[in-house]
mmCIF file of C-alpha atoms in Angstrom:
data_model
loop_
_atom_site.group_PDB
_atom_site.id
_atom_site.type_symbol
_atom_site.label_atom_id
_atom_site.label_comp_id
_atom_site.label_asym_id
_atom_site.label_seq_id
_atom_site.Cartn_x
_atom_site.Cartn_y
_atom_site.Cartn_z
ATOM 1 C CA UNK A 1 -27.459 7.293 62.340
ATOM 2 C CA UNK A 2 -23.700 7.002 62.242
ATOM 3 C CA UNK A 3 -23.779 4.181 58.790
ATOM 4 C CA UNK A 4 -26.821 6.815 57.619
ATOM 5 C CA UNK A 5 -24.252 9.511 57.572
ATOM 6 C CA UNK A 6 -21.119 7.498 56.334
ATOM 7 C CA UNK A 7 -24.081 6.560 53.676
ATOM 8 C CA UNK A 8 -24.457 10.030 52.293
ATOM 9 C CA UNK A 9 -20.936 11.172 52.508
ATOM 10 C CA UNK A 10 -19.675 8.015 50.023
ATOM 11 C CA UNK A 11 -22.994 9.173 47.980
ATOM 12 C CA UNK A 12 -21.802 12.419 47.723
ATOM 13 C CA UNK A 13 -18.235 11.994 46.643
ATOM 14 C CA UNK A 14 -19.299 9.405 43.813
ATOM 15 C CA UNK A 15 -21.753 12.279 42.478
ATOM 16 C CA UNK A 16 -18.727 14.841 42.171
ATOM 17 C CA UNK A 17 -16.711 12.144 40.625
ATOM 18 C CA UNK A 18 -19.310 11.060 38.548
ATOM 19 C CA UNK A 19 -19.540 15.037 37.805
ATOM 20 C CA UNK A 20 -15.891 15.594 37.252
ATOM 21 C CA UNK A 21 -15.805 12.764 34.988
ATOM 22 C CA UNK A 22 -19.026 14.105 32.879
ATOM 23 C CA UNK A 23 -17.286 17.538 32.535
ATOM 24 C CA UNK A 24 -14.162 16.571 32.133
ATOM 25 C CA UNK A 25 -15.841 14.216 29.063
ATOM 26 C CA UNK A 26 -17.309 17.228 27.398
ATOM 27 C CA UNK A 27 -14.261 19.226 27.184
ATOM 28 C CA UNK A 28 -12.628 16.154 25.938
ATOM 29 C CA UNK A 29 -15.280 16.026 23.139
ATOM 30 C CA UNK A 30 -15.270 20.383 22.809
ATOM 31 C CA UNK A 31 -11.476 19.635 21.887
ATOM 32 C CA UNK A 32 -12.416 16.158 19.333
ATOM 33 C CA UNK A 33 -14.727 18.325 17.875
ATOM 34 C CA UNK A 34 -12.695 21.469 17.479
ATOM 35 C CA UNK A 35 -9.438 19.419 16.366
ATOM 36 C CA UNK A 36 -11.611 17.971 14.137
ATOM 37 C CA UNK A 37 -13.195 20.807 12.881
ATOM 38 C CA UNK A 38 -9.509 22.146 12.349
ATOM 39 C CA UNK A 39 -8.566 19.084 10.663
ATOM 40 C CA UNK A 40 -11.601 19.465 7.845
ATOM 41 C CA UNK A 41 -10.092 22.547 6.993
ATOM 42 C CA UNK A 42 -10.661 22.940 2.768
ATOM 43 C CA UNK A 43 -7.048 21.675 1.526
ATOM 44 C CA UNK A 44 -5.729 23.759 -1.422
ATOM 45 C CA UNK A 45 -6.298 22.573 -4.705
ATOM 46 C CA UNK A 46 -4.016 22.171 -7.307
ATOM 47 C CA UNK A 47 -6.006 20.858 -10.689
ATOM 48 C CA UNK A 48 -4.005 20.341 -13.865
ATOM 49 C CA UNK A 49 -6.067 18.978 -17.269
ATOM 50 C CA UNK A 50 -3.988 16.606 -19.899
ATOM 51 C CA UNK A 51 -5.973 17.083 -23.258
ATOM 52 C CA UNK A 52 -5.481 14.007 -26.005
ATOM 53 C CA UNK A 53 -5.719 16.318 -29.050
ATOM 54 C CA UNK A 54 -4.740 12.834 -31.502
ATOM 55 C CA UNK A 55 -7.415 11.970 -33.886
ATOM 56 C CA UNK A 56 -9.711 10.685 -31.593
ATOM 57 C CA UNK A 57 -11.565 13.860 -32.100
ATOM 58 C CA UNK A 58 -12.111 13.716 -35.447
ATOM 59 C CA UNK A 59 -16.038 14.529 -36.303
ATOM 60 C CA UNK A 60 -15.253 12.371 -39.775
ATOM 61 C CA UNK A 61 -12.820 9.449 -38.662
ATOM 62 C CA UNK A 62 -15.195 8.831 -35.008
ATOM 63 C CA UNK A 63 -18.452 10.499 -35.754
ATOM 64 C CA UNK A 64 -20.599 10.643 -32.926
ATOM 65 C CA UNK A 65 -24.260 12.265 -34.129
ATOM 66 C CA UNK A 66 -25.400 12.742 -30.841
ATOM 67 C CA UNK A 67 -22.259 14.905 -29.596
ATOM 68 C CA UNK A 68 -19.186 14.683 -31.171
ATOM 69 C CA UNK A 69 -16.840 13.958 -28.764
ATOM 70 C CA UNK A 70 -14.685 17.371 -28.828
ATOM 71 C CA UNK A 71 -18.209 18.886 -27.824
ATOM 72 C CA UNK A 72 -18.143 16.198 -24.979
ATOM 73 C CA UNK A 73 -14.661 17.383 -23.741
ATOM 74 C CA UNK A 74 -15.631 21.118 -23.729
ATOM 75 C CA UNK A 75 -18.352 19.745 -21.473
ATOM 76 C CA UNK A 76 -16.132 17.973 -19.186
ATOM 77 C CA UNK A 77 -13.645 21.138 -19.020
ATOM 78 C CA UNK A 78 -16.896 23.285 -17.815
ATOM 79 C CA UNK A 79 -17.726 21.304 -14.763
ATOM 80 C CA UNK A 80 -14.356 20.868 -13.812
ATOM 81 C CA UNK A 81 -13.903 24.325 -13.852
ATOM 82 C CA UNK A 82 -16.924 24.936 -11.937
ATOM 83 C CA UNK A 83 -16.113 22.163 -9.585
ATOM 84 C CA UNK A 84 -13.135 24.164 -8.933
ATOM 85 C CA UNK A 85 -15.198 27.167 -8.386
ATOM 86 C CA UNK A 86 -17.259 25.364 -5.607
ATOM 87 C CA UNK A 87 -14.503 24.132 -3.716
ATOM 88 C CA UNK A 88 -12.938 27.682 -3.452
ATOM 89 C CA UNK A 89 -15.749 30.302 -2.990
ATOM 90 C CA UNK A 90 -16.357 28.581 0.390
ATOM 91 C CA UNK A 91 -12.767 28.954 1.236
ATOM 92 C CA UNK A 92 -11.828 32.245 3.217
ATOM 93 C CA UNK A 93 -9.775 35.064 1.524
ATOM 94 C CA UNK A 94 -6.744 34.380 3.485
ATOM 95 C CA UNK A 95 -6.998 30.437 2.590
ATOM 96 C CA UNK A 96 -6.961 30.952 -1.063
ATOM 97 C CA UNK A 97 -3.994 29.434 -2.883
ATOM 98 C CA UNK A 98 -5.496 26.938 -6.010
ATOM 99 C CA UNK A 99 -4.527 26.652 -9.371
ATOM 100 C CA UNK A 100 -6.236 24.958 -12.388
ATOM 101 C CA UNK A 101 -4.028 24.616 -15.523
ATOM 102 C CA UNK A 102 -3.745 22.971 -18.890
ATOM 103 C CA UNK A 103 -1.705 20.839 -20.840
ATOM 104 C CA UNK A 104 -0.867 18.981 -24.232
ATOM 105 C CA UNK A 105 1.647 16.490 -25.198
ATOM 106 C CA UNK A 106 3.345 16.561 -27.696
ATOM 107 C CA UNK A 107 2.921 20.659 -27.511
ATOM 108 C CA UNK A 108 0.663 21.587 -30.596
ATOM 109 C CA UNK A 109 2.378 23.041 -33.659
ATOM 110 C CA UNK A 110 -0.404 25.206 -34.282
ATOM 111 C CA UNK A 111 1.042 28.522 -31.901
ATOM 112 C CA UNK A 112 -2.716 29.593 -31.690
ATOM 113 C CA UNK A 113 -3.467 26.763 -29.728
ATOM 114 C CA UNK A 114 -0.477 27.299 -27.484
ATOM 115 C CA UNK A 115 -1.789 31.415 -26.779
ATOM 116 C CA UNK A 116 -5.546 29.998 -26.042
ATOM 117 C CA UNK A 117 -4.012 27.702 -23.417
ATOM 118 C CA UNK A 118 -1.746 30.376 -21.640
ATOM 119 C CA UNK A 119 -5.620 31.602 -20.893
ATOM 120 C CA UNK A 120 -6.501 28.991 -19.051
ATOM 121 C CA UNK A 121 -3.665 29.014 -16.572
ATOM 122 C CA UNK A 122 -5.519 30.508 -12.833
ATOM 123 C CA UNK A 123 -3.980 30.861 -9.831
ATOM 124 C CA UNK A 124 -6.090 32.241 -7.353
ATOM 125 C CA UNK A 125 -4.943 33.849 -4.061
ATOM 126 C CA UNK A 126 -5.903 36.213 -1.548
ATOM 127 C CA UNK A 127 -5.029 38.689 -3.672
ATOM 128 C CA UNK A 128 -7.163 38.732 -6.716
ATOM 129 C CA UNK A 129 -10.059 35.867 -5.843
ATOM 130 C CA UNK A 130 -12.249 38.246 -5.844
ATOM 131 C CA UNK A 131 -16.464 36.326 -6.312
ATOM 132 C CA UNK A 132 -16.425 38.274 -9.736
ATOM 133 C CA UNK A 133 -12.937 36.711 -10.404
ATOM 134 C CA UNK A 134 -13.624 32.723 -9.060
ATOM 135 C CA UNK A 135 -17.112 32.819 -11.378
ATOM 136 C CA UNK A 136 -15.399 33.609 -14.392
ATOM 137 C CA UNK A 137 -13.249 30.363 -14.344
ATOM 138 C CA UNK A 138 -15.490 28.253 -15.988
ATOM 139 C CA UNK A 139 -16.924 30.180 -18.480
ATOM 140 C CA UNK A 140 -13.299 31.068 -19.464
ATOM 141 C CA UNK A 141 -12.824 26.891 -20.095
ATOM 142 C CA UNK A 142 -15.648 26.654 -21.727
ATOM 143 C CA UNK A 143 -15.052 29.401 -24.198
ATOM 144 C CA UNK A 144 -11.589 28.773 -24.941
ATOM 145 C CA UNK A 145 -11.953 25.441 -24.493
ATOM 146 C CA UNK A 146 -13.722 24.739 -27.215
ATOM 147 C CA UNK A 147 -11.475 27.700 -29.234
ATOM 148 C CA UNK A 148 -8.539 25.072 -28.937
ATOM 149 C CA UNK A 149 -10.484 22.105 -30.072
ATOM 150 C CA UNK A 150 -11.537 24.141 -33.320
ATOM 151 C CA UNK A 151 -8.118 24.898 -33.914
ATOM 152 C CA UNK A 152 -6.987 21.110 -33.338
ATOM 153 C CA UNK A 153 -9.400 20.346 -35.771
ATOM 154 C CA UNK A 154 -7.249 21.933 -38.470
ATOM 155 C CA UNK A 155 -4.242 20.401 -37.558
ATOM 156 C CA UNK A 156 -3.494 17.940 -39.512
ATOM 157 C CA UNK A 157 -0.855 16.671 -36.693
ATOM 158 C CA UNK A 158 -3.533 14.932 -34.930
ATOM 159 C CA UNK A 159 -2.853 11.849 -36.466
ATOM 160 C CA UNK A 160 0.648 11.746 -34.881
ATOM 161 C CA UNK A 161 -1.177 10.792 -31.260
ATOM 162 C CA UNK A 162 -0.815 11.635 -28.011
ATOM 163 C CA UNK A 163 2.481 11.485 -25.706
ATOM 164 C CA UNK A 164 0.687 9.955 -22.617
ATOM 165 C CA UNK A 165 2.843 7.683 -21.469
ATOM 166 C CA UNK A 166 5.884 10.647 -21.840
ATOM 167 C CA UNK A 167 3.884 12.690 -20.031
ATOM 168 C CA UNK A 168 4.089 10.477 -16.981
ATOM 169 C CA UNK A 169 7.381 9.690 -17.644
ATOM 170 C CA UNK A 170 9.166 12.967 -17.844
ATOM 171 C CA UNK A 171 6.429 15.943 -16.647
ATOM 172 C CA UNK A 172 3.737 14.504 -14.942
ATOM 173 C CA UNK A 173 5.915 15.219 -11.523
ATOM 174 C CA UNK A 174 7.028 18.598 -12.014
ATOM 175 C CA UNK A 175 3.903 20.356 -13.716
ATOM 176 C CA UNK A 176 1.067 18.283 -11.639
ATOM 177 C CA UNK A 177 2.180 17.489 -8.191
ATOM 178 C CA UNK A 178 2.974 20.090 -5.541
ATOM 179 C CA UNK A 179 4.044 20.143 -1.673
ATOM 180 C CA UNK A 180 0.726 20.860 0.522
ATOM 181 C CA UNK A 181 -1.699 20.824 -2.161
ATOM 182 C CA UNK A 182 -4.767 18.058 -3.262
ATOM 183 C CA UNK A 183 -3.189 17.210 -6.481
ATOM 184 C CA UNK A 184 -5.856 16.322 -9.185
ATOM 185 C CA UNK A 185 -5.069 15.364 -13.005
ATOM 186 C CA UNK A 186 -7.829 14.910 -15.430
ATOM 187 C CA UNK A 187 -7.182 13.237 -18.568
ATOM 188 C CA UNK A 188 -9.325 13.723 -21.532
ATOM 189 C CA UNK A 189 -8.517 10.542 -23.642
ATOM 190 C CA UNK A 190 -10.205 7.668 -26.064
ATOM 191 C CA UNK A 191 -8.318 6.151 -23.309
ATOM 192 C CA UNK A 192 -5.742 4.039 -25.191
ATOM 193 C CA UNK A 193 -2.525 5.354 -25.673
ATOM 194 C CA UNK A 194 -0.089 6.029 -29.147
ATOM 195 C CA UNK A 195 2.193 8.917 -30.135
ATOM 196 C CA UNK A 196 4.430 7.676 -33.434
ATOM 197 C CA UNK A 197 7.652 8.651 -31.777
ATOM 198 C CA UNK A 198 7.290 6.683 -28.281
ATOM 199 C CA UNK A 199 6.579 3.365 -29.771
ATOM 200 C CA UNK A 200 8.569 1.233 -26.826
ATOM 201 C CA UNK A 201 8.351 -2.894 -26.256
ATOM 202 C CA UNK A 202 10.032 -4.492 -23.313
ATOM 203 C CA UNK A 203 8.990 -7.858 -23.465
ATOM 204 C CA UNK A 204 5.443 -7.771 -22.812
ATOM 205 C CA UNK A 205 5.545 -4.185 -21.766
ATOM 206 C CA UNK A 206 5.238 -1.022 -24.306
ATOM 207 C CA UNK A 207 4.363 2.805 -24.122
ATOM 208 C CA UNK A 208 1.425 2.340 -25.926
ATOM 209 C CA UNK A 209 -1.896 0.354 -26.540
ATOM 210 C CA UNK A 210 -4.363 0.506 -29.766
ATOM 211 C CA UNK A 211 -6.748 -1.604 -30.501
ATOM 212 C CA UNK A 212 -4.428 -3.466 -32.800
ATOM 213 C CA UNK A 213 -2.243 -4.232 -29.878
ATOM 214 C CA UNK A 214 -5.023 -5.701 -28.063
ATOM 215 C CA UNK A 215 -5.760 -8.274 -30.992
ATOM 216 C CA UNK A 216 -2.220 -9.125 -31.183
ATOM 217 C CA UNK A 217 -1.465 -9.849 -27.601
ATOM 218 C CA UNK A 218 -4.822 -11.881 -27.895
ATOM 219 C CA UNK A 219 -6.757 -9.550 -25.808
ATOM 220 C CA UNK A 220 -9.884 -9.446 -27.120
ATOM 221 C CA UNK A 221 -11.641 -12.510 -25.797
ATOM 222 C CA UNK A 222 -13.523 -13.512 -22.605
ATOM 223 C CA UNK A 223 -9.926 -14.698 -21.138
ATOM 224 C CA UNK A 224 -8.462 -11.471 -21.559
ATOM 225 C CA UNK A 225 -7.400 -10.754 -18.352
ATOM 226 C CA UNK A 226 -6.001 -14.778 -17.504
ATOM 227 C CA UNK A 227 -3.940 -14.047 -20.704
ATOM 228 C CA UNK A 228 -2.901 -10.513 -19.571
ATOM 229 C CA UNK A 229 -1.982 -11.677 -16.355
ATOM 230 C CA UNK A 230 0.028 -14.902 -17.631
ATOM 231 C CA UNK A 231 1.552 -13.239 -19.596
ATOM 232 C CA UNK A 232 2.641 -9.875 -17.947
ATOM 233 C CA UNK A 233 1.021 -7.083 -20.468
ATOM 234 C CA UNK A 234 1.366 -3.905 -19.095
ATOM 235 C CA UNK A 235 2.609 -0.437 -19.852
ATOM 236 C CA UNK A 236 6.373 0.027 -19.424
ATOM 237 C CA UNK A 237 6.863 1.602 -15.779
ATOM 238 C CA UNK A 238 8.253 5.282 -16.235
ATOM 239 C CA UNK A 239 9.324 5.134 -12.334
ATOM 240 C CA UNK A 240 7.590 7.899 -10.575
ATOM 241 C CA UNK A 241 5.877 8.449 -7.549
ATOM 242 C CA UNK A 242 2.410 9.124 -7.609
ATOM 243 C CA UNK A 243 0.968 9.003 -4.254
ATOM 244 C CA UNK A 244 0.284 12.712 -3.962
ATOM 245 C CA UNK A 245 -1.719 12.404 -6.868
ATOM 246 C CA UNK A 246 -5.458 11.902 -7.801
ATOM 247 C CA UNK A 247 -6.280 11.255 -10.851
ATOM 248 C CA UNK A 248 -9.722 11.043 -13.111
ATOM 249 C CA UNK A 249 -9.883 9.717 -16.837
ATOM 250 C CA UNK A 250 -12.625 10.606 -18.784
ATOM 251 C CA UNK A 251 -13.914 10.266 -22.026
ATOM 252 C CA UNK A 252 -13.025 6.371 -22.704
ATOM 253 C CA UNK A 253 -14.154 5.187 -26.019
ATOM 254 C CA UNK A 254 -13.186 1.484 -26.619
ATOM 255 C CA UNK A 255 -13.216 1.421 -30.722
ATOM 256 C CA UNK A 256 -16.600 -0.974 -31.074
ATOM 257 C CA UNK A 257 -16.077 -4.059 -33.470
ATOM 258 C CA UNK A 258 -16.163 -7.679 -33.178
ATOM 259 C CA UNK A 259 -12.953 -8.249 -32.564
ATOM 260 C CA UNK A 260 -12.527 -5.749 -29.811
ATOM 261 C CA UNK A 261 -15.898 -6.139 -27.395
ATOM 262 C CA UNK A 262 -13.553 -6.498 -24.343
ATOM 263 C CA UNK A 263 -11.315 -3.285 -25.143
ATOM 264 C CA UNK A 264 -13.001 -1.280 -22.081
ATOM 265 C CA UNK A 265 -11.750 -4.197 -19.546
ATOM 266 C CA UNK A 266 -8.120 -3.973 -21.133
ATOM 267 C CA UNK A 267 -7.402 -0.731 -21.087
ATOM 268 C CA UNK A 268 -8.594 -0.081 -17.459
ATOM 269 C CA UNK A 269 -6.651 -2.805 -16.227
ATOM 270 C CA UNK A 270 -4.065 -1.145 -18.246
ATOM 271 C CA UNK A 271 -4.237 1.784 -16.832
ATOM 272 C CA UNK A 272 -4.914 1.004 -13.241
ATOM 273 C CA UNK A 273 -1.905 -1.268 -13.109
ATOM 274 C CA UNK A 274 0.107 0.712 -14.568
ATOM 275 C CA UNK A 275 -0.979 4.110 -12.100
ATOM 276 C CA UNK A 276 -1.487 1.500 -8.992
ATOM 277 C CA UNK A 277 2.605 0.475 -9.738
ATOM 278 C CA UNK A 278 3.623 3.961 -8.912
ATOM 279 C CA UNK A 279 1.716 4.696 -5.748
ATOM 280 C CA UNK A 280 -1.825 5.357 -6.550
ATOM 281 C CA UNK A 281 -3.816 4.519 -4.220
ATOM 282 C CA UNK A 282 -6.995 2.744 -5.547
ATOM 283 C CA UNK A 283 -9.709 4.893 -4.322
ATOM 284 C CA UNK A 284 -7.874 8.234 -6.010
ATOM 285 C CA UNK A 285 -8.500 6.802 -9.497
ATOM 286 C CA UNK A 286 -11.509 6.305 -11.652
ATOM 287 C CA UNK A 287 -11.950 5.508 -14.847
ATOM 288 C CA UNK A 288 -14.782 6.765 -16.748
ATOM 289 C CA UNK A 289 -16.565 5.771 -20.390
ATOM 290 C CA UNK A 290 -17.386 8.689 -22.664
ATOM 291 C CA UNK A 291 -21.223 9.945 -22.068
ATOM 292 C CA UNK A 292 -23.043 12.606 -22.445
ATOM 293 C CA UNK A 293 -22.096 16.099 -20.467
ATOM 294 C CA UNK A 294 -25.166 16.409 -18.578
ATOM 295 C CA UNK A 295 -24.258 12.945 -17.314
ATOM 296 C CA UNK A 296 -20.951 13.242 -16.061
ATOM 297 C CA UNK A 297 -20.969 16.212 -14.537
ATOM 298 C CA UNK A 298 -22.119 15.421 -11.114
ATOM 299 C CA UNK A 299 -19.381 11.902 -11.308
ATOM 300 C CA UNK A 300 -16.655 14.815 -12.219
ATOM 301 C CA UNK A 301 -18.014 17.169 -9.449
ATOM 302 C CA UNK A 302 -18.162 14.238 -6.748
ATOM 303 C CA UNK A 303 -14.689 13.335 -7.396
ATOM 304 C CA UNK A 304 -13.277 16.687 -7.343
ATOM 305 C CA UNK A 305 -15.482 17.252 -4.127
ATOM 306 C CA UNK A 306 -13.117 18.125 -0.767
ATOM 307 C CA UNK A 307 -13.472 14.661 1.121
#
């Protein structure tokens, strides 16, 4: 009788600790899952657009009969916008700090251009994003959107290029990255890169890339990349720090000839070097051909996506 009770007494203390330990488990996992829940929290977003206005959207020079490809951009402005829009309206009032903004470089000599941009500059707190206010966005890019591309169209200064590599070099800092934001850029580019004032060599570095280049530094054939490597092609680093930065390039359009079939390869690797070199981490960069609208949409609403 005496082991019989000793029996249920050890019995009963290993239930309570096996209790304590259960309990003690699920308050362990209550605070996982809150902390974690805290930790998902929607970050605030911080989205600024670089538009390559050179003459890569000309409807004569690159026609494109199934969109031209300023129509295409106006199309990738929209679901950015609305992208935007997602991410915020499930925010609460009180978490609302996001901004989506614009830019060109070099700055546009047309002034119109200039005024239609100022209107696509949001910042929206908790004191204005108002439903009414957040669902305006994209409508707002795509109307004036495609207002700026009409008025690019008449300026005959497209030819110049585009100041891309500047950009990164001397603004891309202080007008895209902020302290306690997701900092996304979006470029809008044929994806190679020329602006007649920033033509730079260094070796076999340089600001710039055409498909001219590419033949030259004997880029265009199935050992492209065992030649670009070899040799050390690249874009000259502008000596920034990137790593608070996303970034998603769209509307690549690799000029299509015989001599230039492996253009698309080159000017990612390019690019991705070049963004990878100051602090970009790989999975915070994609690189994206030109298509259709409808078909990039959900790619530029998955990236821009809280993760």
């Amino acid at each position: 009788m005496k082991k019989l009770f000793v029996f249920v007494i050890i019995s009963s203390m290993l239930l309570a600790c096996a209790s304590e330990t259960e309990n003690k488990k699920k308050v362990e996992d209550v605070k996982t899952h809150s902390t974690s829940k805290q930790n998902r929290k929607p970050a605030n977003l911080n989205i600024s657009i670089l538009l390559d206005l050179s003459d890569r959207i000309d409807t004569i020079k690159y026609n494109n009969p199934s969109m031209q490809f300023y129509r295409r951009d106006v199309g990738y402005l929209k679901s950015v916008a609305e992208a935007f829009e997602d991410e915020i309206k499930h925010k609460k009032s009180r978490q609302l700090d996001d901004k989506i903004q614009l830019y060109f470089d070099p700055e546009p000599l047309n002034p119109k251009i200039n005024d239609l941009s100022n209107q696509l500059k949001f910042h929206v707190t908790r004191d204005n994003g108002t439903i009414d206010y957040i669902n305006e966005i994209s409508s707002t890019y795509e109307y004036f959107g495609l207002e700026i591309y009409k008025q690019a169209l008449k300026d005959a200064n497209h030819d110049n290029g585009s100041d891309t590599w500047g950009f990164f070099k001397n603004k891309v800092k202080d007008y895209c990255i902020d302290e306690n934001y997701r900092n996304i850029l979006v470029i809008l580019t044929d994806g190679y890169i020329f602006y007649e004032d920033s033509n730079l060599n260094e070796d076999n570095l340089s600001s710039y890339i055409t498909p001219k280049k590419i033949r030259q530094k004997k880029l265009n054939t199935s050992s492209w990349k065992k030649v670009m490597e070899s040799n050390k092609h690249g874009f000259i680093p502008v000596g920034q720090d990137l790593s608070n930065l996303e970034i998603l390039v769209l509307g690549v359009n690799p000029t299509k000839t015989n001599n230039n079939d492996y253009d698309y390869d080159v000017l990612k690797k390019y690019w991705s070097d070049w963004l990878y070199g100051m602090g970009l981490e790989e999975n915070n960069f994609e690189f994206k051909m030109a298509d259709l609208p409808a078909n990039m949409d959900k790619v530029i609403k998955e990236f821009i996506k809280n993760k």
